Short mmCIF file of C-alpha atoms in Angstrom, two decimals:
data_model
loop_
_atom_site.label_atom_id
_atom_site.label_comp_id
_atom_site.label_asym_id
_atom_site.label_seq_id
_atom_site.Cartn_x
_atom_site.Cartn_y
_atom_site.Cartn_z
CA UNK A 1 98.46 193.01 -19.94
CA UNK A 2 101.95 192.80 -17.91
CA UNK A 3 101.92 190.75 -14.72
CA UNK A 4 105.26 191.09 -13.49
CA UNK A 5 108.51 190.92 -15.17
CA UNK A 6 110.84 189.36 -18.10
CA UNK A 7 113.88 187.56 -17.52
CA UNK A 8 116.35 189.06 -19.72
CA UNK A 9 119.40 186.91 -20.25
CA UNK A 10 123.14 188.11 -19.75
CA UNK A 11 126.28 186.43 -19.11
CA UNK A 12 128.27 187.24 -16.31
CA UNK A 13 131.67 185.63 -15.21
CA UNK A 14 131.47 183.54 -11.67
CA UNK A 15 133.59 180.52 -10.17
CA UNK A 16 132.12 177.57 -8.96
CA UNK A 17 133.54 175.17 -6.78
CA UNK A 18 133.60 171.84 -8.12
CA UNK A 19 133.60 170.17 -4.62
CA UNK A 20 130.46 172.02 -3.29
CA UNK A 21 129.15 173.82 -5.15
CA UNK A 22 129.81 177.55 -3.52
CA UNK A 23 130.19 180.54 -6.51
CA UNK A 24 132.43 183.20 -5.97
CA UNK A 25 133.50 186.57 -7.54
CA UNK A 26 136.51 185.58 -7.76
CA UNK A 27 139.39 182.27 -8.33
CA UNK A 28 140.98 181.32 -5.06
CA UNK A 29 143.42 178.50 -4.68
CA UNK A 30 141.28 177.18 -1.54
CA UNK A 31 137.46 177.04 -1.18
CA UNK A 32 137.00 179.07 1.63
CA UNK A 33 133.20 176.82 2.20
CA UNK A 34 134.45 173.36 2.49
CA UNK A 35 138.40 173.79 2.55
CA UNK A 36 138.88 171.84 -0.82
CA UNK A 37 141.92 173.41 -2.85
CA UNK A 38 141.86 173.48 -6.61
CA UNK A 39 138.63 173.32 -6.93
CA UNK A 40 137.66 176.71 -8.25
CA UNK A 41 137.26 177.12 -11.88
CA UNK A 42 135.27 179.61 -14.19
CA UNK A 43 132.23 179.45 -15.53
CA UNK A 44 130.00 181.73 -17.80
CA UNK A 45 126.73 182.12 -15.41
CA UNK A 46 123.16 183.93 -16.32
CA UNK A 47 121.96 186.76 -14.57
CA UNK A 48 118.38 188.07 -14.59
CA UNK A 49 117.09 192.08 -15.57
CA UNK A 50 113.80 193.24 -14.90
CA UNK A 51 111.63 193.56 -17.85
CA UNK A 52 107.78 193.22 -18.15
CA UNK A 53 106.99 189.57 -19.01
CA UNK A 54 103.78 188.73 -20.29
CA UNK A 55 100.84 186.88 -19.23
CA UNK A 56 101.49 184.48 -21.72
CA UNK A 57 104.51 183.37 -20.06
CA UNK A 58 103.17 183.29 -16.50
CA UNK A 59 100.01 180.73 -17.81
CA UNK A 60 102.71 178.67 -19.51
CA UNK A 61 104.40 177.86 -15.88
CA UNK A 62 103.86 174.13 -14.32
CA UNK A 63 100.69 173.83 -12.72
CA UNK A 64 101.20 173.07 -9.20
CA UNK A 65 99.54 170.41 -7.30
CA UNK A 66 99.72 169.15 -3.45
CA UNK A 67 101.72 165.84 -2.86
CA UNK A 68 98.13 164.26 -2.04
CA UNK A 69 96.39 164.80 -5.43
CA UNK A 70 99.63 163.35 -7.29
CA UNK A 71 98.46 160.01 -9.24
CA UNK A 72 100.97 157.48 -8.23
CA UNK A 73 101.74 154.83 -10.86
CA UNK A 74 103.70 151.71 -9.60
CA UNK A 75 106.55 151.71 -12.48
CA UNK A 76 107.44 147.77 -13.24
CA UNK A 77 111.43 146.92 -13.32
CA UNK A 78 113.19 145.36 -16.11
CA UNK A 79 114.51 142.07 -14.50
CA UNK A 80 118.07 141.02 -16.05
CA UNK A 81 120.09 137.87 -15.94
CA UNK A 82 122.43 138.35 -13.07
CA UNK A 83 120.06 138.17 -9.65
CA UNK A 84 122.76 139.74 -7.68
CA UNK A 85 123.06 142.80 -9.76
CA UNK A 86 118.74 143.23 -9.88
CA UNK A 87 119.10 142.90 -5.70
CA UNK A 88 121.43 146.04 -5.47
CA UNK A 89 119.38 148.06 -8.12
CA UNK A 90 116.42 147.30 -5.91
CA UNK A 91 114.83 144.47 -7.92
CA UNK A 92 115.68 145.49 -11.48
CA UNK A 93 116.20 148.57 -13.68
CA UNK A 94 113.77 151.16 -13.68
CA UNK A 95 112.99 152.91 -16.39
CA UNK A 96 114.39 156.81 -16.79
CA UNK A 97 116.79 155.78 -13.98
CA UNK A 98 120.21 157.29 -14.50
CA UNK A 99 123.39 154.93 -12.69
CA UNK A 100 126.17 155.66 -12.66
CA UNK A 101 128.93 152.82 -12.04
CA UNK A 102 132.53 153.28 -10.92
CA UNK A 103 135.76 150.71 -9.42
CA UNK A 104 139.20 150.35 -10.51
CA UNK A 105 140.37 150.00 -13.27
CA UNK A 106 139.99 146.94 -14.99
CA UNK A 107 137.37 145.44 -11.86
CA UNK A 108 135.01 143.79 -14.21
CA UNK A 109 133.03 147.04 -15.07
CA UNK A 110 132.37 146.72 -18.82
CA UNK A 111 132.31 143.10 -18.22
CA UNK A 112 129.18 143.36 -16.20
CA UNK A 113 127.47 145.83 -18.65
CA UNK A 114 127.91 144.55 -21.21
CA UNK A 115 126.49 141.27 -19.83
CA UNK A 116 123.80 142.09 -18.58
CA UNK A 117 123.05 144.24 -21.80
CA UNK A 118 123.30 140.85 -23.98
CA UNK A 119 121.37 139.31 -22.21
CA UNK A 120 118.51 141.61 -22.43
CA UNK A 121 118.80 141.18 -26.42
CA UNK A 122 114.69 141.18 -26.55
CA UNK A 123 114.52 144.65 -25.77
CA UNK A 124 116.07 147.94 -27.39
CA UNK A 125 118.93 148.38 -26.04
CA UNK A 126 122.16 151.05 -27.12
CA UNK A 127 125.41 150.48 -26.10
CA UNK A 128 127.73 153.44 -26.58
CA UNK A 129 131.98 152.64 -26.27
CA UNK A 130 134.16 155.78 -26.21
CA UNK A 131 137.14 154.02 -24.84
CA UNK A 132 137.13 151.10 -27.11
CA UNK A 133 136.47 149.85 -30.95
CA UNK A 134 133.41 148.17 -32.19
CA UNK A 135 135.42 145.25 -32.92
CA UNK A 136 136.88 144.97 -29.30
CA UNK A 137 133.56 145.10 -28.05
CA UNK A 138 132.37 142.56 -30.16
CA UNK A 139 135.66 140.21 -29.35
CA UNK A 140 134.90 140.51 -25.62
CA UNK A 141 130.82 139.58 -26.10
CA UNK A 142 132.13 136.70 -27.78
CA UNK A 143 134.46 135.73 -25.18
CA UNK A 144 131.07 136.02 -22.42
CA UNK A 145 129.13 133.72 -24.66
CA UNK A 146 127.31 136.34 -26.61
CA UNK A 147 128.69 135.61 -30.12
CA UNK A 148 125.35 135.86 -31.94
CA UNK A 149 123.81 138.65 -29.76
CA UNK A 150 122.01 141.35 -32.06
CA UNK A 151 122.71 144.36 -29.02
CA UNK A 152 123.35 147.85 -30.94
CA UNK A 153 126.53 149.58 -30.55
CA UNK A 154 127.81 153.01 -31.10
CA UNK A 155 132.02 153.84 -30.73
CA UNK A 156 131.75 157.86 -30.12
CA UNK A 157 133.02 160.53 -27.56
CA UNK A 158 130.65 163.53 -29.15
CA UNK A 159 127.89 163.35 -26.74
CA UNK A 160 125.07 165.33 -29.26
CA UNK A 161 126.19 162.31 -31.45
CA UNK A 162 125.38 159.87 -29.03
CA UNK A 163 121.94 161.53 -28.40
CA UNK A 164 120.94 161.75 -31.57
CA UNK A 165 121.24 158.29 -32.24
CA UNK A 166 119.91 157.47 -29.33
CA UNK A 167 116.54 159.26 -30.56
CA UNK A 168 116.42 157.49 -33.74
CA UNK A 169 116.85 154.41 -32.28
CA UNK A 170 114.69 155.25 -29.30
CA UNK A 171 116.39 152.30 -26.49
CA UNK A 172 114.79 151.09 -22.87
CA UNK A 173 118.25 150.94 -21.61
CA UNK A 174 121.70 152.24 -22.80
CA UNK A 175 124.89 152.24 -21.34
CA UNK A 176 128.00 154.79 -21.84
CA UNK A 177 131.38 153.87 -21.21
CA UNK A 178 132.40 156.24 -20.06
CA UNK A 179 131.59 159.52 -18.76
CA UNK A 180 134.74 160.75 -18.68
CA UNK A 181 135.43 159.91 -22.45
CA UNK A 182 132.37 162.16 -23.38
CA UNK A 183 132.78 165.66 -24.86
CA UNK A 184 130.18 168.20 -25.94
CA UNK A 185 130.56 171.15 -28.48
CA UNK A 186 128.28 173.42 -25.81
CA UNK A 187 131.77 173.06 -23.86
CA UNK A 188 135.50 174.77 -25.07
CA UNK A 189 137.08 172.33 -22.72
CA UNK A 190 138.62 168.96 -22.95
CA UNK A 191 136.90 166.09 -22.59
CA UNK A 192 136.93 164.44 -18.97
CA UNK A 193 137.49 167.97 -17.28
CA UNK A 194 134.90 168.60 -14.42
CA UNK A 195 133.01 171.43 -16.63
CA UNK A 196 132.67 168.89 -19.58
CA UNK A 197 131.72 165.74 -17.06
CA UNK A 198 129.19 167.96 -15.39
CA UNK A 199 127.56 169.47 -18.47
CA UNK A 200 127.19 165.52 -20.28
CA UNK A 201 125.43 164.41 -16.91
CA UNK A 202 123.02 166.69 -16.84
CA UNK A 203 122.11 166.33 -20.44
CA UNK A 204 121.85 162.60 -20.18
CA UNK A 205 119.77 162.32 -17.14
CA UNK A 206 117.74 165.35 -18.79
CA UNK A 207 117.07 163.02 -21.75
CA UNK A 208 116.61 160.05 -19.62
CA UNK A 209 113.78 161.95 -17.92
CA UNK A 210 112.03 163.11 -21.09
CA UNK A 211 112.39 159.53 -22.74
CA UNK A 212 112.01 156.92 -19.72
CA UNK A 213 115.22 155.47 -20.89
CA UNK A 214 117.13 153.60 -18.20
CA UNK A 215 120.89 154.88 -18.62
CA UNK A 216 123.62 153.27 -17.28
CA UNK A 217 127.26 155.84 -16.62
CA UNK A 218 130.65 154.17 -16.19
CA UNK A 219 132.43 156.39 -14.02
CA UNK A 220 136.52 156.40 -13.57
CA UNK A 221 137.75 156.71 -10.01
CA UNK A 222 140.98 158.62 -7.98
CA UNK A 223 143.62 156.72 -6.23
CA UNK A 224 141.68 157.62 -3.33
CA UNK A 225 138.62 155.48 -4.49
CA UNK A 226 136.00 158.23 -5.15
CA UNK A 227 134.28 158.84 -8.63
CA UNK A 228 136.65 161.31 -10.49
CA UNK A 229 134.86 164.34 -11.49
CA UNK A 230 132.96 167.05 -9.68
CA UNK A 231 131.11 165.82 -6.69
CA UNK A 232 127.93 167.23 -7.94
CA UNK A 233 128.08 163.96 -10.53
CA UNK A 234 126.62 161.75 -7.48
CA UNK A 235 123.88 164.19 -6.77
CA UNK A 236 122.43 164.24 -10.44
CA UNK A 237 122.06 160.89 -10.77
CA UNK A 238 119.38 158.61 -9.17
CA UNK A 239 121.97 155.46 -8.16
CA UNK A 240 125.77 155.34 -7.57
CA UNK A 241 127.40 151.84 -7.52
CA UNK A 242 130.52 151.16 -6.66
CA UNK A 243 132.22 147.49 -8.35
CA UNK A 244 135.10 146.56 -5.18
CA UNK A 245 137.20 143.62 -5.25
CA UNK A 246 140.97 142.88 -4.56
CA UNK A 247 143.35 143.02 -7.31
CA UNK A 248 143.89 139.24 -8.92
CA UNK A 249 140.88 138.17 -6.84
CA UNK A 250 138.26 136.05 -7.41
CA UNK A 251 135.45 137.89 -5.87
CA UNK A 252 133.89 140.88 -6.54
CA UNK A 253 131.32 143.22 -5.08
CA UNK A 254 128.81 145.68 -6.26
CA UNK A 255 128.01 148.02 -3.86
CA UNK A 256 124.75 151.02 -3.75
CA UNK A 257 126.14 153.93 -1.99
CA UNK A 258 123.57 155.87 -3.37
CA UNK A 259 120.24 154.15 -4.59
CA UNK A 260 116.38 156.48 -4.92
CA UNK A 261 114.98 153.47 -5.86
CA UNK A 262 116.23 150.67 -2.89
CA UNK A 263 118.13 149.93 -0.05
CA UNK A 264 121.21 152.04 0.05
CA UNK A 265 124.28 150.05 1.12
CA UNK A 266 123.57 146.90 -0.27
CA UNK A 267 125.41 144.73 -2.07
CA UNK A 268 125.67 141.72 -4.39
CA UNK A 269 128.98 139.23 -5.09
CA UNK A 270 130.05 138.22 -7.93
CA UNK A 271 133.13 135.49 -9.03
CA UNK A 272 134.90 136.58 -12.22
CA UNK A 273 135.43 133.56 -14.54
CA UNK A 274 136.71 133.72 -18.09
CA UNK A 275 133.34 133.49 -18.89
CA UNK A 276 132.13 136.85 -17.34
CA UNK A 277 130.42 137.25 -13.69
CA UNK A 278 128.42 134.93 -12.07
CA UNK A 279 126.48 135.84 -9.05
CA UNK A 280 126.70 133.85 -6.13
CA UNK A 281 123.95 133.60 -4.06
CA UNK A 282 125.45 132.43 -1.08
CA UNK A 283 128.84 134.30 -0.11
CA UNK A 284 128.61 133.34 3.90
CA UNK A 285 129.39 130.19 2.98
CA UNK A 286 132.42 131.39 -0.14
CA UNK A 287 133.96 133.94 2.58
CA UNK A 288 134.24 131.16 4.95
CA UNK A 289 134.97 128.11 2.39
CA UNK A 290 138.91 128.38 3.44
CA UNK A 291 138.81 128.85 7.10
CA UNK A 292 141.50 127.23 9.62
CA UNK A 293 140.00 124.83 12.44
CA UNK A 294 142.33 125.77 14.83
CA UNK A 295 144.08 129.38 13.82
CA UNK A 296 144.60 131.90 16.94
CA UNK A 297 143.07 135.17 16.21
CA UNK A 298 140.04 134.92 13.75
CA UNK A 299 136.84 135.14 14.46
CA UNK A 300 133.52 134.82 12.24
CA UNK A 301 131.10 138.39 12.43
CA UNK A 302 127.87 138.59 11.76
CA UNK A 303 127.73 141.60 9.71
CA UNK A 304 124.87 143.00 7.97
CA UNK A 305 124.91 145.51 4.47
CA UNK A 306 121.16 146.38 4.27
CA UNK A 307 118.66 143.87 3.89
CA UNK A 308 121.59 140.94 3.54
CA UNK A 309 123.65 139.23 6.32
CA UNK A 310 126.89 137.99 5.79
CA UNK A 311 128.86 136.00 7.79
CA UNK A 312 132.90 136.72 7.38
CA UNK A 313 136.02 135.72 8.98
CA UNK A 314 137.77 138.69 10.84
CA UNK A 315 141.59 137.89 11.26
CA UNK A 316 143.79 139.67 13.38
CA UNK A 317 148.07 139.60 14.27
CA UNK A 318 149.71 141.25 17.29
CA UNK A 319 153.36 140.83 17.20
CA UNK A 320 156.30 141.98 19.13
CA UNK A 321 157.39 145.77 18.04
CA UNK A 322 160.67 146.25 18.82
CA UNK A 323 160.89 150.10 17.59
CA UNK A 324 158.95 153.06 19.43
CA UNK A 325 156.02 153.27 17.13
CA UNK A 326 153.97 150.11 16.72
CA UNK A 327 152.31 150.04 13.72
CA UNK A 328 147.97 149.63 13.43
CA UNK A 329 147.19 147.98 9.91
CA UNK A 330 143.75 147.68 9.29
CA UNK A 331 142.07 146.02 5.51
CA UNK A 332 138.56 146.24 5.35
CA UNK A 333 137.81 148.81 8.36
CA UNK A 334 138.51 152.05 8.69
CA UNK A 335 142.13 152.88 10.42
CA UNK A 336 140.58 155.01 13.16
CA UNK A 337 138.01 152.59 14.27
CA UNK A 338 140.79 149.85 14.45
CA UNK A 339 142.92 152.79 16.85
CA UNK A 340 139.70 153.13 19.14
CA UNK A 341 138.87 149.31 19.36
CA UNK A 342 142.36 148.84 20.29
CA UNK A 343 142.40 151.79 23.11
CA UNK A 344 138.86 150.71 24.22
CA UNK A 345 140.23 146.72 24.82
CA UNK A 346 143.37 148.03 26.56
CA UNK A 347 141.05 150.61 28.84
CA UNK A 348 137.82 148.25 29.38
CA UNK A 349 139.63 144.69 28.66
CA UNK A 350 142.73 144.78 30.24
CA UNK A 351 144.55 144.26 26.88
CA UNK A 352 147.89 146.03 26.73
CA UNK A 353 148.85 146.30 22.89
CA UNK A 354 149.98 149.66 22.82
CA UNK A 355 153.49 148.53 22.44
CA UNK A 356 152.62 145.64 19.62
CA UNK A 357 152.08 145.76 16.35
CA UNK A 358 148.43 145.24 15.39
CA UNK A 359 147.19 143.85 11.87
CA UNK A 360 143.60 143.06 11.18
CA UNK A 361 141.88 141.97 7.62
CA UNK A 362 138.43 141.52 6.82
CA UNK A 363 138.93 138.09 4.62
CA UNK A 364 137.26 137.91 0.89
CA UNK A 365 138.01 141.68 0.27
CA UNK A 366 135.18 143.37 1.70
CA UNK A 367 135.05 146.76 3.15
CA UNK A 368 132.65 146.68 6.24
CA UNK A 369 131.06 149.91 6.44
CA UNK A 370 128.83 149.07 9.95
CA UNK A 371 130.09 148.52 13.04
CA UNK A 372 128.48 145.62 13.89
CA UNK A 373 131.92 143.77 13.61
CA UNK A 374 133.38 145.64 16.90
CA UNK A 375 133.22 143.20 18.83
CA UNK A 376 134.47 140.23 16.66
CA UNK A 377 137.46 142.57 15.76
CA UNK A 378 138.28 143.26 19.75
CA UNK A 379 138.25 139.16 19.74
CA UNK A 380 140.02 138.13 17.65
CA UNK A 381 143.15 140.57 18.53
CA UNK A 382 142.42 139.08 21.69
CA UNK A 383 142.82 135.93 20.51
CA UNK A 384 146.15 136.71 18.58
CA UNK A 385 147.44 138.37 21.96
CA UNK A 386 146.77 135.22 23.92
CA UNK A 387 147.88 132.77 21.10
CA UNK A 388 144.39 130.69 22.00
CA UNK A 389 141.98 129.28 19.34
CA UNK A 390 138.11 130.58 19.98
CA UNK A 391 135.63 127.91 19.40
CA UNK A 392 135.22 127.33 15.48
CA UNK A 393 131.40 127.60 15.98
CA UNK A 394 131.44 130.48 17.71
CA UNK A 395 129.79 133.31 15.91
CA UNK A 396 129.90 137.13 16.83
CA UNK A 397 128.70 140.54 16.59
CA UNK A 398 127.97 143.74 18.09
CA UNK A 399 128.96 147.14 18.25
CA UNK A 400 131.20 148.77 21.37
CA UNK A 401 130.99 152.17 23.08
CA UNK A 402 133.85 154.01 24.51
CA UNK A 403 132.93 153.31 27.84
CA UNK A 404 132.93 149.43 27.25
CA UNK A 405 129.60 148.53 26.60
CA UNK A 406 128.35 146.26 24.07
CA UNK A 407 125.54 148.20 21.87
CA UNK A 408 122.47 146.81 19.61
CA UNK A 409 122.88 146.39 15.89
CA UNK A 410 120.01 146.59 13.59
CA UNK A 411 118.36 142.87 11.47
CA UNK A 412 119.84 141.01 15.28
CA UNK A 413 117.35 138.19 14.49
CA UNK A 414 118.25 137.77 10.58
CA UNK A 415 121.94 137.68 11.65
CA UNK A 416 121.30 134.76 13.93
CA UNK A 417 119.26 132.92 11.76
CA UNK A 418 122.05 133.33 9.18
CA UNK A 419 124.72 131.67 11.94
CA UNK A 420 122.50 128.74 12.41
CA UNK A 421 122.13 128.13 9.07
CA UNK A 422 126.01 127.70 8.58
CA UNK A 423 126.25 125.50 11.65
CA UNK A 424 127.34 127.63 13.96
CA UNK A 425 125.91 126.97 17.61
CA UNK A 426 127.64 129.56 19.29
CA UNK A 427 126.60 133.20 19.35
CA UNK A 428 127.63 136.04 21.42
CA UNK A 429 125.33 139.27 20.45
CA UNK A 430 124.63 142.40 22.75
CA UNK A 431 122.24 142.30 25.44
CA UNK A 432 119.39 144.09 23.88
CA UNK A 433 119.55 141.88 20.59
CA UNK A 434 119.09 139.27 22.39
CA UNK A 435 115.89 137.31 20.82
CA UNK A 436 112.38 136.70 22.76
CA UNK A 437 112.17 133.03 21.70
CA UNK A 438 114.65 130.42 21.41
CA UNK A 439 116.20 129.54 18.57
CA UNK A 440 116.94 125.69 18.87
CA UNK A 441 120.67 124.26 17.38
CA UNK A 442 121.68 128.08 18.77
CA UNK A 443 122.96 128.80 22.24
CA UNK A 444 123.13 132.92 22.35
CA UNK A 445 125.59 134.32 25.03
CA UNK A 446 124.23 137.84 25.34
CA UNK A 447 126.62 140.28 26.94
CA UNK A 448 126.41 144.15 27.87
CA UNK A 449 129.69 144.87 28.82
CA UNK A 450 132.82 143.76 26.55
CA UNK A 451 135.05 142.72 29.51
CA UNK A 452 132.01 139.97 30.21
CA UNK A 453 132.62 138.66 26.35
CA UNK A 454 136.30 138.06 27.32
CA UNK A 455 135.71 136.43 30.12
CA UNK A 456 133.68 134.20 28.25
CA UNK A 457 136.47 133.20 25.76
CA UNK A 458 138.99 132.88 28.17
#
């Protein structure tokens, strides 16, 4: 007995936008649904015909079932080595989890990887190199300590390759370095084009899923910091990590700008030695190791990525401009929230900058992404514009409006528990942060308006 209809099977020509996603009957230099140009490639697509299906087919269809009758099973994590690297994963790897990783080039990547996949030598592990030889991977284990570690390693690009031995040998965890190295013979195109990068995701995660094997992706990254490759990359898999640090530093940090497993945005630090990474579990007290006693302009903000706070040293420079355009620098914040700071401390302050040039770093090489640090950035350029020292144990944070006024941040108590504990007795917050109890060894200044915080410091 028919119930309905076959899907028949044809190919039919489309192009897909790599950016978002959008088909088309046609290539156009510029998407015409998110403005992205070159983006538009071709791609052989399926279209359905109506034929009579069976009933056979219909009772082979996933039963459904409401969210309420789903048996939940609390899946354990696989706990490695480095503590830092388990607290941005969410408290270890879970199994059929699919990461992807990406950073600069030669950030400490691998390095990390490939340490944290020695050390889990008790379990099955695979890792697969298409960028480098057995023997170089083997030279750098050495080099992190690992000389006698039994992990298995594969040197291939042919992705059905990879998962075929991956089957026989049937890993918890496996890492692939890199994504963009892998090719598959489903695919005419070169390996690392968006078709071929987009294609070996979904087959990995797909086998992932099947076998509960935890996969880690190494990702490459554009000059403008993003993971190279269609943007539909970050959607398939379940956690994107991004490895920042300055180039020659010291310090590095691993970042979750995508995590369905934990707290999105946060982040664990790491100091490279010749040895490999070691985590350091407290960076307040690293950022602020090398601060000056007596420097004009810098200021310590509380700031806060997810769960952790962080107390860092915001520096900032206003100098003479002699030319018609002063210039705003700005390393570690965004360039346009250092151009509204600036306007906002001239309107509501009575700071006039516009004809200096402004510089302003976030010290250690991190990238704030919150704005709790508003206020210690207005500051501290205050502080540079005066050429007068703030109080060394004077600790800030908060976020400004346009209008002037200092707003709430979110974890207000954690941050101020995390200034006392570095010896700061100082703390200027917003208003509404302002705790119900005490804290003793803390006096807390809290402000509403910003002109009332400069007053204060004056």
């Amino acid at each position: 007995m028919q119930v309905g209809y076959n899907i028949h099977m044809a190919k039919d020509t489309s192009f897909v936008c790599t950016e978002c996603t959008g088909l088309f009957t046609k290539w156009m230099g510029q998407c015409p649904d998110c403005g992205a140009w070159n983006t538009i490639e071709k791609q052989v697509a399926a279209f359905s015909q109506g034929m009579p299906v069976s009933s056979a087919h219909a009772e082979s269809v996933n039963e459904i079932q409401a969210i309420n009758e789903v048996t939940l099973e609390k899946q354990g994590r696989i706990q490695t080595s480095l503590g830092e690297f388990d607290r941005v994963l969410g408290g270890g790897i879970v199994a059929g989890s699919v990461v992807l990783i990406g950073g600069n080039p030669g950030i400490g990547k691998s390095t990390l990887l490939l340490q944290v996949m020695c050390a889990l030598g008790h379990r099955r592990t695979l890792y697969v190199t298409g960028e480098e030889s057995l023997q170089q991977v083997a030279m750098r284990a050495e080099r992190l300590g690992y000389k006698n570690s039994a992990l298995r390693a594969i040197a291939s690009t042919h992705l059905e390759e990879i998962l075929a031995c991956a089957l026989r040998e049937q890993p918890e965890i496996m890492v692939i370095d890199s994504v963009q190295a892998l090719g598959s013979e489903q695919t005419p195109s070169a390996a690392g084009s968006i078709t071929q990068v987009r294609v070996c995701t979904n087959r990995i995660t797909q086998f992932a899923k099947q076998t509960d094997t935890a996969v880690f992706l190494v990702g490459h990254v554009t000059k403008e910091g993003s993971i190279a490759g269609p943007r539909i990359l970050e959607h398939v898999v379940d956690t994107v990590l991004y490895f920042e640090g300055d180039e020659g530093g010291r310090y590095r940090i691993l970042r979750a700008v995508k995590n369905r497993f934990g707290t999105v945005n946060e982040l664990g630090v790491f100091a490279m030695h010749g040895t490999g990474l070691k985590g350091i579990k407290n960076p307040s007290a690293i950022f602020l190791s090398q601060r000056s006693d007596t420097a004009c302009g810098s200021v310590v903000a509380v700031s806060c990525e997810a769960t952790r706070p962080l107390l860092l040293e915001v520096q900032s420079l206003v100098e003479d401009r002699p030319a018609a355009n002063p210039r705003r620098v700005a390393i570690g914040i965004e360039q346009n929230r250092l151009a509204m700071l600036l306007a906002i401390l001239h309107r509501h302050g009575g700071v006039a900058i516009y004809d200096k040039d402004v510089f302003v770093n976030i010290v250690g090489g991190v990238h704030l992404k919150e704005t709790g640090a508003d206020l210690a950035i207005s500051l501290a350029t205050y502080s540079s514009f005066k050429n007068r020292a703030l109080n060394r144990e004077l600790a800030v944070f908060g976020e400004i409006g346009l209008t002037g006024e200092v707003r709430p941040v979110y974890n207000g108590l954690a941050r101020l528990k995390e200034a006392r504990e570095h010896g700061f007795t100082r703390a200027i917050i917003p208003e509404a942060n302002q705790p119900k109890t005490n804290l003793p060894g803390l006096e807390v200044i809290a402000i509403s308006r910003l002109s009332q915080a400069i007053e204060y410091v004056a």
